[in-house]
């Protein structure tokens, strides 16, 4: 994980991060549609209530205004001037006006308390009652109308035209009134004829209908919520199955399969992931055939656009080469299966120790292994790795697995090499070439069984604390090199590693 590029690493962290439930896109969609439905229901009920009230207001307002307007002209304004107190209820003027109101009530099916006459009083916003149909009269009692009724009064008195009120509430309930002016012989409004409609019963019926609709809407909302939560759980299980598939890819677990029943888009995604994991498993198996430095190159070049033959660079590395001494003789003495088994055993041994030391195997060449070490303490790691290989081979020779001892020679050189891609566009190899690689091969050939031949420069770099003066060096004439190469021939003795006398 630490070697992943930052973008890949952050993507993996996001993929593995446990998302809170409230951040689920499915749950968000569920609650979005729930909230949207709730808003639609609330707005619809509000508009319906407003519409019903408007209809009630129009229905009763128009009829009451018409009643008031058709009755007011029959009221004698001079007769009203004679009516001031309850004592005037026995006057013929009161009886005459009351007869007009009674006729309007009877013709329009009104209640006795729904038709009456008021007039402006001496006090502001006060309108005393003048004529009414109740048996117990209340002539002169002041009526202080609600604001919306007062505004209608002022409109009637100022324009002299009939009007109607909006819904208003007073101590006796909720009403709509039709108003008409009663004018004197000069055409001046002196009183207002009221034709009221009590709408409490209608409003109660309206509220009952709204309540039923609200209950039905609530049931619908709860159904949507329950179905939404069920859909969320359904989707969450499938999304988690897909996430487990992506996590398996991140973990390199290409045996994992997304098992998802049904036939839908998510199932198709799951099937695609399964197919991708099969392909990735094939690619992963191919990685076993790639050196580490080749895999690093592919990863780097893939981010930049792709791998091509133009990849090449000069680098300073330590080149390690080993091969099995007397391999031809051994292969003749063993069955073919035994040859392959023996070869794989000792190649695997070297590969594991090289990789543990941070080296990268460039290639296998029959019984030979070519590896490179770079980075910090590359010389020390390469030399220590070579010593561990020789020590492990010696230990196995104490009880030979194949009935014969196996010995390895190792050559180590350091310097600049060219690392690049070679071959064709359809088949290429990322490898190292140069004189340092050739030198490591020559030193490997010069190494006897169980020996390590390392250049003096590489050995001193690996062990800078050693006194060069006490190193017993050997000048090896390497093919392809004009001058002999100063080297150390190391062998493992009873007291540890030391210079070995040349037997070449």
CSV table of N, CA and C in Angstrom, one decimal, residues 171-227:
chain,number,residue,atom,x,y,z
A,171,UNK,N,-67.6,37.0,18.2
A,171,UNK,CA,-67.9,36.2,19.4
A,171,UNK,C,-69.0,35.1,19.1
A,172,UNK,N,-69.7,35.3,18.0
A,172,UNK,CA,-70.8,34.3,17.7
A,172,UNK,C,-70.4,33.3,16.6
A,173,UNK,N,-69.2,33.4,16.1
A,173,UNK,CA,-68.8,32.4,15.1
A,173,UNK,C,-68.1,33.0,13.9
A,174,UNK,N,-68.1,32.3,12.8
A,174,UNK,CA,-67.5,32.7,11.5
A,174,UNK,C,-68.6,33.1,10.5
A,175,UNK,N,-68.5,34.2,9.9
A,175,UNK,CA,-69.6,34.7,9.0
A,175,UNK,C,-69.0,35.3,7.8
A,176,UNK,N,-69.9,35.5,6.8
A,176,UNK,CA,-69.7,36.3,5.6
A,176,UNK,C,-71.0,37.1,5.5
A,177,UNK,N,-70.8,38.4,5.2
A,177,UNK,CA,-71.9,39.3,5.2
A,177,UNK,C,-72.0,40.0,3.8
A,178,UNK,N,-73.3,40.2,3.4
A,178,UNK,CA,-73.6,41.1,2.3
A,178,UNK,C,-74.1,42.4,2.9
A,179,UNK,N,-73.6,43.5,2.3
A,179,UNK,CA,-74.0,44.8,2.9
A,179,UNK,C,-74.6,45.7,1.8
A,180,UNK,N,-75.6,46.5,2.2
A,180,UNK,CA,-76.1,47.4,1.2
A,180,UNK,C,-76.5,48.7,1.9
A,181,UNK,N,-76.2,49.9,1.3
A,181,UNK,CA,-76.5,51.1,2.0
A,181,UNK,C,-78.0,51.5,1.9
A,182,UNK,N,-78.5,52.1,3.0
A,182,UNK,CA,-79.8,52.6,3.0
A,182,UNK,C,-79.7,54.1,3.0
A,183,UNK,N,-80.2,54.7,1.9
A,183,UNK,CA,-80.0,56.2,1.6
A,183,UNK,C,-81.2,57.0,1.9
A,184,UNK,N,-81.0,58.2,2.3
A,184,UNK,CA,-82.1,59.2,2.5
A,184,UNK,C,-82.5,59.8,1.2
A,185,UNK,N,-83.5,60.7,1.3
A,185,UNK,CA,-84.0,61.3,0.0
A,185,UNK,C,-83.0,62.1,-0.8
A,186,UNK,N,-81.9,62.4,-0.1
A,186,UNK,CA,-80.8,63.1,-0.8
A,186,UNK,C,-79.7,62.2,-1.3
A,187,UNK,N,-80.0,60.9,-1.2
A,187,UNK,CA,-79.0,59.9,-1.7
A,187,UNK,C,-77.8,59.7,-0.8
A,188,UNK,N,-77.9,60.1,0.4
A,188,UNK,CA,-76.8,60.0,1.4
A,188,UNK,C,-77.0,58.7,2.2
A,189,UNK,N,-76.0,57.8,2.2
A,189,UNK,CA,-76.1,56.6,3.1
A,189,UNK,C,-76.3,56.9,4.5
A,190,UNK,N,-77.3,56.4,5.2
A,190,UNK,CA,-77.5,56.7,6.6
A,190,UNK,C,-77.5,55.5,7.5
A,191,UNK,N,-77.6,54.3,6.8
A,191,UNK,CA,-77.5,53.0,7.5
A,191,UNK,C,-77.1,51.9,6.6
A,192,UNK,N,-76.8,50.7,7.2
A,192,UNK,CA,-76.3,49.6,6.4
A,192,UNK,C,-77.2,48.4,6.7
A,193,UNK,N,-77.7,47.8,5.7
A,193,UNK,CA,-78.5,46.6,5.9
A,193,UNK,C,-77.6,45.4,5.8
A,194,UNK,N,-77.6,44.5,6.8
A,194,UNK,CA,-76.7,43.3,6.9
A,194,UNK,C,-77.5,42.1,6.5
A,195,UNK,N,-76.9,41.3,5.7
A,195,UNK,CA,-77.5,39.9,5.4
A,195,UNK,C,-76.3,39.0,5.7
A,196,UNK,N,-76.3,38.3,6.9
A,196,UNK,CA,-75.2,37.5,7.3
A,196,UNK,C,-75.4,36.0,6.9
A,197,UNK,N,-74.3,35.3,6.8
A,197,UNK,CA,-74.3,33.8,6.6
A,197,UNK,C,-73.4,33.2,7.5
A,198,UNK,N,-73.9,32.4,8.4
A,198,UNK,CA,-73.0,31.7,9.3
A,198,UNK,C,-72.4,30.5,8.6
A,199,UNK,N,-71.1,30.4,8.5
A,199,UNK,CA,-70.4,29.4,7.7
A,199,UNK,C,-69.6,28.4,8.6
A,200,UNK,N,-69.9,28.4,9.9
A,200,UNK,CA,-69.2,27.4,10.8
A,200,UNK,C,-69.5,26.0,10.4
A,201,UNK,N,-70.7,25.7,10.0
A,201,UNK,CA,-71.1,24.3,9.6
A,201,UNK,C,-70.3,23.9,8.4
A,202,UNK,N,-70.3,24.8,7.4
A,202,UNK,CA,-69.6,24.5,6.1
A,202,UNK,C,-68.1,24.4,6.4
A,203,UNK,N,-67.5,25.3,7.2
A,203,UNK,CA,-66.1,25.2,7.5
A,203,UNK,C,-65.8,23.9,8.2
A,204,UNK,N,-66.7,23.4,9.1
A,204,UNK,CA,-66.5,22.1,9.8
A,204,UNK,C,-66.5,21.0,8.8
A,205,UNK,N,-67.4,21.0,7.8
A,205,UNK,CA,-67.4,20.0,6.8
A,205,UNK,C,-66.2,20.1,5.9
A,206,UNK,N,-65.8,21.3,5.6
A,206,UNK,CA,-64.5,21.4,4.9
A,206,UNK,C,-63.3,20.9,5.6
A,207,UNK,N,-63.3,21.2,6.9
A,207,UNK,CA,-62.2,20.7,7.7
A,207,UNK,C,-62.2,19.1,7.8
A,208,UNK,N,-63.4,18.6,7.8
A,208,UNK,CA,-63.5,17.1,7.9
A,208,UNK,C,-63.0,16.5,6.6
A,209,UNK,N,-63.3,17.1,5.5
A,209,UNK,CA,-62.8,16.6,4.2
A,209,UNK,C,-61.3,16.8,4.1
A,210,UNK,N,-60.8,17.9,4.6
A,210,UNK,CA,-59.3,18.1,4.6
A,210,UNK,C,-58.6,17.1,5.5
A,211,UNK,N,-59.3,16.8,6.7
A,211,UNK,CA,-58.7,15.8,7.6
A,211,UNK,C,-58.6,14.5,7.0
A,212,UNK,N,-59.7,14.1,6.2
A,212,UNK,CA,-59.7,12.8,5.5
A,212,UNK,C,-58.6,12.8,4.5
A,213,UNK,N,-58.5,13.9,3.8
A,213,UNK,CA,-57.4,14.0,2.8
A,213,UNK,C,-56.0,13.9,3.4
A,214,UNK,N,-55.9,14.6,4.5
A,214,UNK,CA,-54.6,14.6,5.2
A,214,UNK,C,-54.2,13.2,5.7
A,215,UNK,N,-55.2,12.5,6.2
A,215,UNK,CA,-55.0,11.1,6.6
A,215,UNK,C,-54.6,10.2,5.5
A,216,UNK,N,-55.3,10.4,4.3
A,216,UNK,CA,-54.9,9.6,3.1
A,216,UNK,C,-53.5,10.0,2.7
A,217,UNK,N,-53.2,11.3,2.7
A,217,UNK,CA,-51.9,11.7,2.3
A,217,UNK,C,-50.8,11.1,3.2
A,218,UNK,N,-51.1,11.1,4.5
A,218,UNK,CA,-50.2,10.6,5.5
A,218,UNK,C,-49.9,9.1,5.2
A,219,UNK,N,-51.0,8.4,4.9
A,219,UNK,CA,-50.8,6.9,4.6
A,219,UNK,C,-50.0,6.8,3.4
A,220,UNK,N,-50.2,7.6,2.4
A,220,UNK,CA,-49.4,7.6,1.1
A,220,UNK,C,-47.9,7.9,1.5
A,221,UNK,N,-47.7,8.9,2.3
A,221,UNK,CA,-46.3,9.3,2.7
A,221,UNK,C,-45.6,8.1,3.4
A,222,UNK,N,-46.4,7.5,4.4
A,222,UNK,CA,-45.8,6.4,5.1
A,222,UNK,C,-45.5,5.3,4.2
A,223,UNK,N,-46.4,5.0,3.2
A,223,UNK,CA,-46.2,3.9,2.3
A,223,UNK,C,-44.9,4.2,1.5
A,224,UNK,N,-44.8,5.5,1.0
A,224,UNK,CA,-43.6,5.9,0.2
A,224,UNK,C,-42.3,5.7,1.1
A,225,UNK,N,-42.4,6.1,2.4
A,225,UNK,CA,-41.3,6.0,3.2
A,225,UNK,C,-40.9,4.5,3.5
A,226,UNK,N,-41.9,3.7,3.7
A,226,UNK,CA,-41.6,2.3,4.0
A,226,UNK,C,-41.0,1.6,2.7
A,227,UNK,N,-41.6,1.9,1.6
A,227,UNK,CA,-41.1,1.3,0.3
A,227,UNK,C,-39.7,1.9,0.0
